XYZ file of C-alpha atoms in Angstrom:
398
model
C -28.666 -22.518 -1.749
C -26.406 -20.916 0.829
C -23.344 -22.401 -0.861
C -24.457 -21.002 -4.209
C -24.994 -17.586 -2.713
C -21.651 -17.725 -0.963
C -19.930 -18.742 -4.189
C -21.574 -15.865 -6.046
C -20.501 -13.400 -3.376
C -16.934 -14.690 -3.489
C -16.818 -14.318 -7.283
C -18.012 -10.720 -7.040
C -15.703 -9.864 -4.167
C -12.555 -11.277 -5.731
C -13.231 -9.297 -8.902
C -13.566 -6.206 -6.698
C -10.249 -7.064 -5.014
C -8.574 -7.460 -8.404
C -9.934 -4.154 -9.735
C -8.893 -2.056 -6.746
C -5.657 -4.002 -6.368
C -4.827 -3.194 -10.004
C -5.691 0.483 -9.474
C -3.437 0.584 -6.414
C -0.594 -1.028 -8.359
C -1.183 1.444 -11.191
C -0.811 4.581 -9.048
C 2.140 3.260 -7.011
C 3.995 2.110 -10.138
C 4.672 5.769 -10.925
C 7.892 5.632 -8.900
C 9.421 3.811 -11.903
C 8.977 7.050 -13.895
C 12.058 8.540 -12.226
C 13.503 9.533 -15.599
C 10.574 11.983 -15.843
C 10.037 12.837 -12.183
C 13.716 13.745 -11.663
C 13.457 16.696 -14.087
C 12.960 19.428 -11.421
C 16.063 18.445 -9.428
C 19.298 20.103 -10.521
C 21.835 17.671 -9.121
C 24.628 15.784 -10.824
C 23.646 12.847 -13.045
C 25.421 10.418 -10.708
C 23.567 11.817 -7.666
C 20.201 11.414 -9.382
C 21.117 7.885 -10.487
C 22.046 7.034 -6.900
C 18.653 8.249 -5.707
C 16.929 5.798 -8.042
C 19.154 2.994 -6.816
C 18.266 3.896 -3.213
C 14.593 3.886 -4.191
C 14.814 0.416 -5.770
C 16.749 -0.970 -2.799
C 14.230 0.561 -0.375
C 11.435 -0.964 -2.455
C 12.977 -4.401 -1.975
C 13.438 -3.931 1.762
C 9.910 -2.517 2.121
C 8.527 -5.697 0.591
C 10.742 -7.761 2.877
C 9.475 -5.857 5.923
C 5.882 -6.475 4.870
C 6.519 -10.167 4.252
C 8.344 -10.773 7.539
C 5.597 -9.117 9.588
C 2.690 -10.526 7.556
C 1.676 -12.804 10.436
C 2.160 -10.176 13.148
C 0.845 -6.976 11.569
C -2.576 -7.013 9.899
C -2.497 -6.289 6.177
C -4.654 -3.165 6.644
C -2.122 -1.760 9.118
C 0.746 -2.504 6.735
C -1.121 -0.773 3.925
C -1.649 2.304 6.092
C 2.049 2.358 7.059
C 3.036 2.154 3.397
C 0.532 4.844 2.426
C 1.819 7.256 5.074
C 5.425 6.729 3.966
C 4.632 7.321 0.292
C 2.537 10.414 0.990
C 5.275 11.758 3.236
C 7.961 10.936 0.677
C 6.399 12.783 -2.251
C 5.445 15.732 -0.021
C 8.919 16.088 1.512
C 10.472 15.931 -1.958
C 8.861 19.296 -2.755
C 11.129 20.899 -0.128
C 14.306 19.660 -1.817
C 16.512 22.567 -2.876
C 20.256 22.198 -2.449
C 20.333 19.091 -0.250
C 20.473 15.859 -2.200
C 20.232 13.995 1.115
C 16.652 15.181 1.562
C 15.901 13.738 -1.878
C 17.480 10.438 -0.839
C 15.363 10.383 2.332
C 12.065 11.471 0.750
C 11.840 9.917 -2.715
C 14.649 7.410 -2.262
C 13.775 5.869 1.097
C 10.221 6.861 2.103
C 8.636 6.376 -1.339
C 10.619 3.235 -2.149
C 10.045 1.557 1.222
C 6.359 2.512 1.349
C 5.622 1.290 -2.179
C 7.480 -1.947 -1.401
C 5.110 -2.559 1.531
C 2.008 -1.782 -0.540
C 3.206 -3.954 -3.445
C 3.755 -6.962 -1.207
C 0.343 -6.671 0.469
C -1.574 -6.163 -2.781
C 0.050 -9.086 -4.614
C -0.271 -11.423 -1.629
C -3.872 -10.566 -0.747
C -5.301 -10.423 -4.281
C -3.621 -13.647 -5.422
C -5.027 -15.437 -2.373
C -8.479 -15.051 -3.968
C -7.377 -16.517 -7.324
C -5.854 -19.979 -6.744
C -7.494 -21.085 -10.012
C -6.219 -18.122 -12.048
C -3.083 -17.075 -10.253
C -1.237 -16.289 -13.470
C -4.068 -14.099 -14.701
C -4.425 -12.150 -11.444
C -0.668 -11.677 -11.120
C -0.455 -10.607 -14.762
C -3.190 -7.980 -14.355
C -1.513 -6.577 -11.227
C 1.941 -6.502 -12.795
C 0.662 -4.997 -16.040
C -1.004 -2.198 -14.066
C 2.233 -1.605 -12.177
C 4.247 -1.533 -15.402
C 2.137 0.840 -17.533
C 2.003 3.519 -14.835
C 5.206 5.060 -16.157
C 3.689 5.607 -19.591
C 0.422 7.148 -18.444
C 0.995 8.920 -15.114
C 4.608 9.720 -15.973
C 3.647 11.493 -19.198
C 0.797 13.353 -17.514
C 3.217 14.496 -14.806
C 5.641 15.720 -17.481
C 2.912 17.908 -18.990
C 1.793 19.218 -15.588
C 5.380 20.270 -14.812
C 5.188 22.778 -17.664
C 1.801 24.307 -16.847
C 2.302 27.808 -15.524
C 0.807 28.227 -12.068
C 0.834 24.477 -11.387
C 4.409 23.246 -11.758
C 6.298 20.282 -10.403
C 5.569 20.797 -6.699
C 1.805 20.678 -7.173
C 2.315 17.677 -9.451
C 4.166 15.878 -6.664
C 1.369 16.746 -4.222
C -1.180 15.465 -6.742
C 0.681 12.180 -7.143
C 0.851 11.820 -3.345
C -2.886 12.456 -3.023
C -3.685 10.007 -5.816
C -1.663 7.236 -4.181
C -3.018 7.943 -0.679
C -6.685 7.999 -1.726
C -6.474 4.919 -3.983
C -4.534 2.840 -1.466
C -6.846 3.784 1.392
C -9.872 2.707 -0.674
C -8.179 -0.637 -1.267
C -7.389 -0.815 2.452
C -11.104 -0.546 3.280
C -11.994 -3.661 1.291
C -8.779 -5.689 1.502
C -8.883 -9.007 3.324
C -7.703 -12.580 2.937
C -10.181 -15.388 2.223
C -11.431 -17.296 5.262
C -12.052 -21.017 5.618
C -15.768 -20.384 4.978
C -15.221 -18.716 1.611
C -15.802 -21.084 -1.297
C -13.052 -20.359 -3.830
C -12.519 -22.325 -7.065
C -9.604 -24.743 -6.513
C -6.492 -24.537 -8.690
C -6.351 -26.737 -11.771
C -3.631 -29.342 -12.125
C -1.589 -26.979 -14.322
C -1.826 -24.003 -11.966
C -1.736 -25.900 -8.702
C 1.167 -24.888 -6.499
C 2.265 -28.494 -6.490
C 4.380 -27.875 -3.416
C 4.638 -30.968 -1.249
C 4.710 -28.727 1.806
C 4.768 -25.082 2.821
C 8.292 -23.811 3.401
C 8.991 -20.917 5.775
C 11.701 -18.498 4.654
C 14.331 -20.153 6.869
C 13.761 -23.512 5.176
C 13.502 -22.010 1.682
C 16.866 -20.256 2.066
C 18.550 -23.592 2.795
C 17.518 -25.091 -0.522
C 19.855 -24.949 -3.523
C 16.886 -24.604 -5.855
C 15.980 -21.259 -4.294
C 19.460 -19.852 -4.902
C 19.313 -21.012 -8.520
C 16.009 -19.147 -8.814
C 17.510 -16.082 -7.168
C 20.519 -15.957 -9.496
C 18.358 -16.636 -12.564
C 15.893 -13.833 -11.792
C 18.727 -11.501 -10.792
C 20.336 -11.977 -14.228
C 16.978 -11.766 -15.980
C 16.001 -8.563 -14.175
C 19.429 -7.031 -14.759
C 19.134 -7.583 -18.515
C 15.608 -6.172 -18.721
C 16.169 -3.117 -16.543
C 19.402 -2.247 -18.360
C 17.823 -2.441 -21.807
C 14.824 -0.352 -20.788
C 17.162 2.187 -19.199
C 19.024 2.603 -22.508
C 15.928 2.479 -24.754
C 15.708 6.198 -25.527
C 19.434 6.805 -26.040
C 19.778 3.687 -28.185
C 16.982 4.647 -30.584
C 18.492 8.137 -30.938
C 21.864 6.560 -31.737
C 20.178 4.457 -34.432
C 18.801 7.606 -36.071
C 15.464 8.285 -34.398
C 14.401 11.853 -33.677
C 13.996 12.751 -30.032
C 10.178 12.808 -30.266
C 10.142 9.302 -31.778
C 12.569 8.075 -29.120
C 10.243 9.293 -26.363
C 7.336 7.528 -28.073
C 9.350 4.304 -28.274
C 10.022 4.461 -24.538
C 6.267 4.674 -24.000
C 5.666 1.739 -26.339
C 8.285 -0.288 -24.451
C 6.345 0.381 -21.233
C 3.209 -0.955 -22.912
C 5.153 -4.008 -24.116
C 6.361 -4.518 -20.554
C 2.755 -4.555 -19.358
C 1.723 -6.929 -22.154
C 4.583 -9.262 -21.201
C 3.358 -9.402 -17.604
C -0.171 -10.311 -18.656
C 1.051 -12.737 -21.347
C 3.248 -14.567 -18.843
C 0.274 -15.037 -16.539
C -1.904 -16.382 -19.347
C 0.788 -18.835 -20.501
C 1.194 -20.052 -16.932
C -2.554 -20.591 -16.471
C -3.006 -22.383 -19.791
C 0.239 -24.338 -20.235
C 1.728 -24.606 -16.772
C 4.902 -23.528 -15.005
C 7.347 -25.759 -16.856
C 6.354 -24.386 -20.262
C 6.492 -20.743 -19.215
C 9.797 -21.413 -17.436
C 11.617 -22.031 -20.715
C 9.568 -19.512 -22.692
C 10.939 -16.904 -20.293
C 14.554 -17.679 -21.191
C 13.931 -18.063 -24.921
C 12.167 -14.726 -25.306
C 14.906 -12.762 -23.498
C 17.601 -14.412 -25.680
C 15.638 -13.622 -28.848
C 15.056 -10.042 -27.656
C 18.725 -9.326 -26.933
C 19.808 -11.038 -30.174
C 17.444 -8.953 -32.329
C 18.535 -5.785 -30.519
C 22.197 -6.624 -31.125
C 21.508 -7.269 -34.820
C 19.794 -3.888 -35.043
C 22.829 -2.187 -33.505
C 25.405 -3.994 -35.670
C 23.408 -3.288 -38.855
C 22.517 0.279 -37.767
C 18.885 -0.574 -38.511
C 16.406 1.584 -36.596
C 13.473 -0.723 -37.444
C 15.234 -3.877 -36.243
C 16.500 -2.037 -33.180
C 12.996 -0.887 -32.256
C 11.625 -4.420 -32.721
C 14.390 -5.752 -30.469
C 13.753 -3.140 -27.776
C 10.010 -3.862 -27.818
C 10.732 -7.586 -27.493
C 13.004 -6.716 -24.566
C 10.089 -4.867 -22.965
C 7.885 -7.944 -23.331
C 10.577 -10.255 -21.966
C 11.209 -7.995 -18.968
C 7.505 -8.182 -18.183
C 7.798 -11.935 -17.647
C 10.078 -11.574 -14.616
C 7.752 -10.317 -11.827
C 4.877 -12.560 -12.917
C 6.921 -15.744 -13.222
C 8.944 -15.201 -10.040
C 5.653 -15.111 -8.128
C 4.523 -18.348 -9.823
C 7.820 -20.079 -9.004
C 7.683 -19.174 -5.321
C 4.066 -20.354 -4.971
C 4.737 -23.565 -6.908
C 7.947 -24.545 -5.144
C 7.362 -23.329 -1.590
C 3.589 -23.143 -1.097
C 1.186 -20.370 -0.159
C 1.306 -20.376 3.653
C 4.479 -18.264 3.803
C 4.043 -16.729 0.348
C 4.232 -13.001 1.326
C 7.584 -13.454 3.093
C 9.045 -15.755 0.449
C 7.915 -13.453 -2.377
C 9.525 -10.449 -0.691
C 12.820 -12.337 -0.511
C 12.900 -13.304 -4.199
C 12.012 -9.692 -5.058
C 15.312 -8.623 -3.496
C 16.886 -9.535 -6.858
C 16.035 -5.956 -7.811
C 18.844 -4.698 -5.544
C 21.878 -6.311 -7.231
C 20.149 -6.038 -10.630
C 19.755 -2.266 -10.213
C 23.536 -1.830 -10.398
C 23.787 -3.487 -13.817
C 22.687 -0.395 -15.737
C 25.326 1.646 -13.882
C 28.000 -0.858 -14.862
C 26.743 -0.929 -18.453
C 26.975 2.856 -18.549
C 30.721 2.617 -18.005
C 31.083 0.387 -21.094
C 29.643 3.019 -23.413
C 29.596 0.982 -26.635
C 26.080 -0.371 -27.314
C 27.218 -3.370 -29.346
C 29.468 -4.455 -26.466
C 26.717 -3.823 -23.901
C 24.184 -5.950 -25.782
C 26.746 -8.686 -26.467
C 27.321 -8.872 -22.701
C 23.569 -8.902 -22.045
C 23.115 -11.712 -24.578
C 25.834 -13.666 -22.784
C 24.090 -13.095 -19.465
C 20.801 -14.293 -21.003
C 22.444 -17.514 -22.185
C 23.965 -18.102 -18.736
C 20.478 -17.565 -17.328
C 19.100 -20.252 -19.666
C 21.764 -22.736 -18.518
C 20.807 -22.069 -14.897
C 17.126 -22.271 -15.772
C 17.540 -25.758 -17.247
C 18.737 -27.040 -13.864
C 15.842 -25.519 -11.869
C 13.441 -28.208 -10.736
C 11.263 -28.791 -7.688
C 13.310 -30.497 -4.988
C-alpha cells in the first residue's frame, strides 16, 4: 500500500516538475529573440551581432559553471544565482544609451550566463525524474525553450510600440516574468531520492552506459570528440539557416509581413522538431534517431537550395521549415547521446560540456554573412551536413 501511494506521489510530482520546468524554459528562451529585442539599441549592426555572440558564449559557460559545481552547490542555490543574473541583466540593459559595453555586460554576459545556469539545472533535474521517458521530457523542455521567440518575442515587439509603456518597461516585464517563474520552479525543484519509486527505463531508452564517466574521462575518449564535432556542424547549419530565414524569403519574393510570419512558423517547426526527436528516441531508440538526425538536415538543406536555384518561394519556405525541424533535433539528441554514452551520475557536467558547441557554431552565421550569395551559402551548408553524416556513421559506444 505504501509503495503504491509512493508511486502515485512520484507520478504526480514528476508531472509537476515537467510543467514548471517547461514554463521556466519557455520564459528564459526569450533571449533567443535578440533580432526583436535589439530594436531599441542604435548601435552598428556588427556591434549588435557581437552582443548576441557574447550572449551565446556566456550561455555555454553558464551551463558549464552549473555542471561543474552541480555536486558542490545545491541546485536551488544555482537557480537563484541564475535568476539574479538574468534579472540584473535585463534591468541594467534599460540604462544602455551610448555605451555598447554596458549592453555587452548586461544582456550579453549577465543574461547569457544566468540563463545558461538555469537551463542546465532544469534539464538535469527534470530528466532525472523521467528515466523511462527521457526523450519525451527533454523534447517538452526543448520545445518550450524554442517557441519562446515566437510568442514572447512577438508580444515584446508589440509592447515596444505602445505609447507610455515602451521598450524599457518591456525589458522590466521580461525580467519580472523570468524571476517569478524561475523562483516558483526553485521552490519545488529537487532530484529523486533512493526512496522514490520511479519507472525504470525501457531497453530502448536505457542509458546503456557500461559505467558513469566523469568529465575528465569523457574528454579522453575519441567518441566524445566525434560527437562534439558532429553537433558543432549540425548546430552551425541550423543556426545559420534560421538566422537568414527572413532575408531569404524576401529575396525569393515574399512580402515583409509574410517573411516575418515565416520566421514565426520556423520557430514553431523548431519546437516540433525538439518534441519529435524525443518521441523517436523513446519509441525507436538512439541508433535510429541518430541517423534520422543527419538525414533530415541533409534533406532540409537540399530542398532549401533547390528553392533558391529555382527561385521558388514555395519550395524555399518548405526547405526553411524543414531546416527549423532539423535544428530542433540537436539539443534533444545531444542530451540523449551524453546520457547513453556516459551515464547519468555526471550528466549535468557532461551535458554542459557538449552544449559548448554553441560557441564555435555561433560564428558560422557571421562567416556566412561574408559570402553574401544564398546559393553558395546553402551549397556550403549542404556540404557541412554531408560531412556531419560521415562523422555520424563512425559514432558508436566505446
